[in-house]
mmCIF file of C-alpha atoms in Angstrom:
data_model
loop_
_atom_site.group_PDB
_atom_site.id
_atom_site.type_symbol
_atom_site.label_atom_id
_atom_site.label_comp_id
_atom_site.label_asym_id
_atom_site.label_seq_id
_atom_site.Cartn_x
_atom_site.Cartn_y
_atom_site.Cartn_z
ATOM 1 C CA MET A 1 140.133 120.114 27.695
ATOM 2 C CA PRO A 2 138.140 120.498 24.438
ATOM 3 C CA ASP A 3 135.838 123.487 24.003
ATOM 4 C CA LEU A 4 132.112 122.773 24.416
ATOM 5 C CA SER A 5 129.823 123.472 21.535
ATOM 6 C CA ARG A 6 126.724 125.633 21.971
ATOM 7 C CA SER A 7 124.487 122.582 21.685
ATOM 8 C CA GLN A 8 126.326 120.767 24.483
ATOM 9 C CA ILE A 9 126.111 123.839 26.731
ATOM 10 C CA ALA A 10 122.368 124.042 26.100
ATOM 11 C CA VAL A 11 121.885 120.349 27.020
ATOM 12 C CA TYR A 12 123.876 120.681 30.254
ATOM 13 C CA GLY A 13 121.896 123.798 31.183
ATOM 14 C CA ALA A 14 118.575 122.031 30.668
ATOM 15 C CA VAL A 15 119.696 119.075 32.802
ATOM 16 C CA ALA A 16 120.786 121.403 35.627
ATOM 17 C CA ALA A 17 117.481 123.297 35.532
ATOM 18 C CA ALA A 18 115.538 120.027 35.682
ATOM 19 C CA LEU A 19 117.515 118.860 38.708
ATOM 20 C CA LEU A 20 116.896 122.143 40.538
ATOM 21 C CA LEU A 21 113.147 121.910 39.824
ATOM 22 C CA LEU A 22 112.932 118.323 41.124
ATOM 23 C CA GLY A 23 114.840 119.278 44.282
ATOM 24 C CA ALA A 24 112.476 122.183 45.001
ATOM 25 C CA ARG A 25 109.401 119.957 44.595
ATOM 26 C CA ALA A 26 110.846 117.341 46.973
ATOM 27 C CA ILE A 27 111.530 119.953 49.661
ATOM 28 C CA ARG A 28 107.995 121.362 49.318
ATOM 29 C CA ALA A 29 106.428 117.861 49.613
ATOM 30 C CA GLU A 30 108.320 117.151 52.840
ATOM 31 C CA GLY A 31 107.109 120.430 54.343
ATOM 32 C CA ASP A 32 103.461 119.654 53.506
ATOM 33 C CA SER A 33 103.566 116.147 55.060
ATOM 34 C CA GLY A 34 104.882 117.485 58.373
ATOM 35 C CA GLY A 35 102.160 120.086 58.797
ATOM 36 C CA VAL A 36 99.259 117.942 59.973
ATOM 37 C CA SER A 37 96.934 120.023 62.124
ATOM 38 C CA SER A 38 94.912 118.769 65.059
ATOM 39 C CA SER A 39 92.075 120.073 67.147
ATOM 40 C CA TYR A 40 90.214 119.167 70.305
ATOM 41 C CA SER A 41 86.465 119.481 70.520
ATOM 42 C CA SER A 42 85.366 120.962 73.840
ATOM 43 C CA ASP A 43 81.809 119.667 73.464
ATOM 44 C CA GLY A 44 82.742 116.122 74.537
ATOM 45 C CA GLY A 45 83.315 114.799 70.999
ATOM 46 C CA GLY A 46 86.922 113.947 71.769
ATOM 47 C CA TYR A 47 90.203 114.536 69.952
ATOM 48 C CA SER A 48 90.422 114.537 66.153
ATOM 49 C CA SER A 49 93.379 114.796 63.755
ATOM 50 C CA GLY A 50 93.400 117.051 60.712
ATOM 51 C CA GLY A 51 94.861 114.326 58.493
ATOM 52 C CA GLY A 52 92.868 112.786 55.683
ATOM 53 C CA ASP A 53 92.485 109.384 57.330
ATOM 54 C CA GLY A 54 89.737 110.555 59.696
ATOM 55 C CA PHE A 55 91.520 109.309 62.821
ATOM 56 C CA SER A 56 89.738 110.170 66.073
ATOM 57 C CA VAL A 57 89.992 109.287 69.750
ATOM 58 C CA ASP A 58 86.924 109.462 71.988
ATOM 59 C CA LYS A 59 87.836 110.823 75.415
ATOM 60 C CA SER A 60 84.262 111.004 76.695
ATOM 61 C CA GLY A 61 84.285 107.590 78.393
ATOM 62 C CA SER A 62 81.611 106.624 80.898
ATOM 63 C CA GLY A 63 83.887 105.244 83.599
ATOM 64 C CA GLY A 64 82.407 105.489 87.092
ATOM 65 C CA ASP A 65 78.758 105.525 86.029
ATOM 66 C CA VAL A 66 76.124 103.609 87.974
ATOM 67 C CA VAL A 67 73.294 101.569 86.469
ATOM 68 C CA VAL A 68 70.040 101.491 88.428
ATOM 69 C CA ASP A 69 66.580 99.998 87.973
ATOM 70 C CA VAL A 70 63.817 102.541 88.598
ATOM 71 C CA THR A 71 60.379 101.066 89.175
ATOM 72 C CA GLY A 72 57.102 101.772 90.935
ATOM 73 C CA ALA A 73 55.191 105.032 90.609
ATOM 74 C CA VAL A 74 57.284 106.708 87.878
ATOM 75 C CA ALA A 75 56.395 107.734 84.335
ATOM 76 C CA ARG A 76 58.933 105.510 82.547
ATOM 77 C CA PRO A 77 60.134 102.566 84.674
ATOM 78 C CA GLY A 78 63.334 101.015 83.413
ATOM 79 C CA VAL A 79 67.090 100.627 83.727
ATOM 80 C CA TYR A 80 69.097 103.850 83.530
ATOM 81 C CA ARG A 81 72.764 104.871 83.582
ATOM 82 C CA LEU A 82 73.658 107.891 85.719
ATOM 83 C CA PRO A 83 76.958 109.505 86.703
ATOM 84 C CA ALA A 84 78.664 108.385 89.896
ATOM 85 C CA GLY A 85 77.481 110.442 92.846
ATOM 86 C CA ALA A 86 73.927 110.794 91.520
ATOM 87 C CA ARG A 87 71.071 110.731 94.034
ATOM 88 C CA VAL A 88 67.740 108.920 94.163
ATOM 89 C CA THR A 89 66.005 112.102 93.005
ATOM 90 C CA ASP A 90 68.166 112.081 89.838
ATOM 91 C CA ALA A 91 67.059 108.517 89.071
ATOM 92 C CA VAL A 92 63.393 109.443 89.538
ATOM 93 C CA GLU A 93 63.785 112.422 87.205
ATOM 94 C CA ARG A 94 65.559 110.274 84.583
ATOM 95 C CA ALA A 95 62.579 107.899 84.684
ATOM 96 C CA GLY A 96 60.257 110.752 83.727
ATOM 97 C CA GLY A 97 59.440 111.882 87.236
ATOM 98 C CA ALA A 98 56.956 110.567 89.734
ATOM 99 C CA SER A 99 53.550 109.564 88.431
ATOM 100 C CA GLY A 100 50.223 110.416 89.981
ATOM 101 C CA GLY A 101 49.769 108.787 93.345
ATOM 102 C CA ALA A 102 53.492 108.496 94.082
ATOM 103 C CA LEU A 103 54.447 108.745 97.741
ATOM 104 C CA LEU A 104 57.832 110.461 97.409
ATOM 105 C CA GLU A 105 58.005 111.357 101.092
ATOM 106 C CA ALA A 106 58.305 107.637 101.877
ATOM 107 C CA ILE A 107 61.761 107.400 100.282
ATOM 108 C CA ASN A 108 65.001 109.279 100.815
ATOM 109 C CA LEU A 109 65.440 111.302 97.622
ATOM 110 C CA ALA A 110 68.836 112.553 98.803
ATOM 111 C CA ALA A 111 70.378 109.073 99.191
ATOM 112 C CA ARG A 112 73.382 108.396 96.955
ATOM 113 C CA LEU A 113 72.857 105.730 94.301
ATOM 114 C CA ALA A 114 74.884 102.517 94.205
ATOM 115 C CA ASP A 115 75.605 100.490 91.083
ATOM 116 C CA GLY A 116 72.975 97.800 90.553
ATOM 117 C CA GLN A 117 70.513 99.394 92.966
ATOM 118 C CA GLN A 118 66.762 99.217 92.466
ATOM 119 C CA VAL A 119 64.849 102.401 93.213
ATOM 120 C CA VAL A 120 61.221 101.659 94.096
ATOM 121 C CA VAL A 121 58.885 104.660 94.271
ATOM 122 C CA PRO A 122 55.904 103.511 96.362
ATOM 123 C CA LYS A 123 52.321 104.314 95.486
ATOM 124 C CA ARG A 124 50.038 106.095 97.883
ATOM 125 C CA GLY A 125 47.559 103.715 99.490
ATOM 126 C CA PRO A 126 44.472 104.301 101.598
ATOM 127 C CA ALA A 127 44.831 107.202 104.037
ATOM 128 C CA GLY A 128 48.107 108.156 102.392
ATOM 129 C CA ALA A 129 50.042 105.084 103.548
ATOM 130 C CA PRO A 130 52.467 103.456 101.085
ATOM 131 C CA LEU A 131 51.213 100.293 99.446
ATOM 132 C CA ALA A 132 52.928 97.159 100.736
ATOM 133 C CA THR A 133 55.855 95.678 98.843
ATOM 134 C CA GLY A 134 57.861 92.503 99.224
ATOM 135 C CA ALA A 135 56.225 89.360 100.580
ATOM 136 C CA ALA A 136 53.166 91.311 101.684
ATOM 137 C CA ALA A 137 52.492 91.962 98.032
ATOM 138 C CA GLY A 138 54.228 89.190 96.116
ATOM 139 C CA GLU A 139 53.674 90.732 92.712
ATOM 140 C CA GLU A 140 55.890 93.681 93.675
ATOM 141 C CA GLY A 141 58.995 91.534 94.287
ATOM 142 C CA PRO A 142 61.678 92.021 96.970
ATOM 143 C CA ILE A 143 62.042 95.219 98.975
ATOM 144 C CA SER A 144 64.646 97.651 97.627
ATOM 145 C CA LEU A 145 67.314 98.318 100.241
ATOM 146 C CA GLY A 146 68.065 101.666 98.632
ATOM 147 C CA THR A 147 64.556 103.051 99.126
ATOM 148 C CA ALA A 148 63.048 100.869 101.864
ATOM 149 C CA THR A 149 61.033 102.665 104.532
ATOM 150 C CA VAL A 150 60.814 101.842 108.251
ATOM 151 C CA ASP A 151 57.332 100.357 107.723
ATOM 152 C CA GLN A 152 58.611 98.083 104.951
ATOM 153 C CA LEU A 153 61.618 96.892 106.954
ATOM 154 C CA ASP A 154 59.373 96.279 109.960
ATOM 155 C CA THR A 155 57.585 93.526 107.999
ATOM 156 C CA ILE A 156 60.780 91.423 107.871
ATOM 157 C CA ASP A 157 61.167 88.665 110.488
ATOM 158 C CA GLY A 158 63.514 89.732 113.275
ATOM 159 C CA ILE A 159 63.316 93.439 112.397
ATOM 160 C CA GLY A 160 61.367 95.776 114.648
ATOM 161 C CA PRO A 161 60.812 99.531 114.361
ATOM 162 C CA VAL A 162 64.033 100.379 116.255
ATOM 163 C CA THR A 163 66.253 98.138 114.122
ATOM 164 C CA ALA A 164 64.463 99.301 110.983
ATOM 165 C CA GLN A 165 65.298 102.900 111.891
ATOM 166 C CA ASP A 166 68.916 101.904 112.577
ATOM 167 C CA ILE A 167 69.111 100.360 109.094
ATOM 168 C CA ILE A 168 67.748 103.523 107.485
ATOM 169 C CA GLU A 169 70.263 105.686 109.358
ATOM 170 C CA PHE A 170 73.138 103.332 108.496
ATOM 171 C CA ARG A 171 72.164 103.408 104.813
ATOM 172 C CA ASP A 172 71.936 107.195 104.714
ATOM 173 C CA GLU A 173 75.230 107.682 106.576
ATOM 174 C CA HIS A 174 77.002 105.582 103.941
ATOM 175 C CA GLY A 175 75.311 107.238 100.974
ATOM 176 C CA GLY A 176 73.461 104.074 99.989
ATOM 177 C CA LEU A 177 74.439 100.401 100.137
ATOM 178 C CA SER A 178 75.572 98.144 97.323
ATOM 179 C CA SER A 179 75.042 94.851 99.172
ATOM 180 C CA VAL A 180 72.617 93.503 101.769
ATOM 181 C CA ASP A 181 75.612 91.909 103.528
ATOM 182 C CA GLN A 182 76.724 95.372 104.666
ATOM 183 C CA LEU A 183 73.847 95.343 107.152
ATOM 184 C CA ASP A 184 75.728 92.925 109.423
ATOM 185 C CA GLN A 185 77.548 96.041 110.676
ATOM 186 C CA VAL A 186 74.298 97.345 112.181
ATOM 187 C CA SER A 187 74.029 96.772 115.918
ATOM 188 C CA GLY A 188 71.475 94.114 116.865
ATOM 189 C CA ILE A 189 71.550 92.214 113.561
ATOM 190 C CA GLY A 190 72.837 88.654 113.936
ATOM 191 C CA PRO A 191 73.252 85.704 111.535
ATOM 192 C CA ALA A 192 69.593 84.621 111.738
ATOM 193 C CA THR A 193 68.345 88.143 111.023
ATOM 194 C CA MET A 194 70.793 88.451 108.132
ATOM 195 C CA GLU A 195 69.227 85.378 106.524
ATOM 196 C CA SER A 196 65.795 87.019 106.743
ATOM 197 C CA LEU A 197 67.185 90.246 105.288
ATOM 198 C CA ARG A 198 68.836 88.442 102.368
ATOM 199 C CA ALA A 199 65.539 86.702 101.598
ATOM 200 C CA ARG A 200 63.475 89.898 101.573
ATOM 201 C CA LEU A 201 65.860 92.653 100.442
ATOM 202 C CA GLN A 202 67.786 93.468 97.310
ATOM 203 C CA PRO A 203 70.347 96.274 96.749
#
C-alpha cells in the first residue's frame, strides 16, 4: 500500500470532519421536530397544539342546550339558548328580567324548560289579574303550555278548572312538556278535548 502524502491526509481529514458535522445537525433536527408541546386551556377555549400551524380543537360544544322564545312582560323579548336543565326563571333573567307590571306569580318559575318552548310572562291587569292571552286576546297568539295558568287553560273548550289544575300538575311533575300531545296522558282528556288543546296551545 503506497504511503499517503500530507496533502492527501489533510483532504481525508476535512471530508471526515464534514461528515461528522452533517450527522450531528441531522440528529439535532430530528430531536427538535419530535418535541411539539401542547396545552389545554381550562377557560373553555379548548385544546391547542404548540406547533406553528395554529391547529386547535374546540371542546366547548353546546350539545344539550335548549332554545326558547321569551315574550310578554320582559325587558328584552326574544329567542334565547340556555343549558339543558334550565328553569323558567333562568329564561326570564336571560331576557333582561321582568318588566314593570309583570305578574310573575301567575307562572311557575321553577318549571324546567323544554326545547322549542315559549315562555309567556303575563302582564298584570285590573285588580291584579293576568291579562287574557290566546283567543280571548287574538293579538297575543296561542297560549304557552309551558307557562299557562289555570285561568288561561279554563278558557279552552272542554277544559274546566279541575282539568286545568290536573294539566298544571302533570306539566310540573314532568319538568315541562315539549309537545301538546303529551296531555293525552292526563285523566279526563279525550280526543275531542285534545283537538281543542292543539288549537289553543303551543309548547
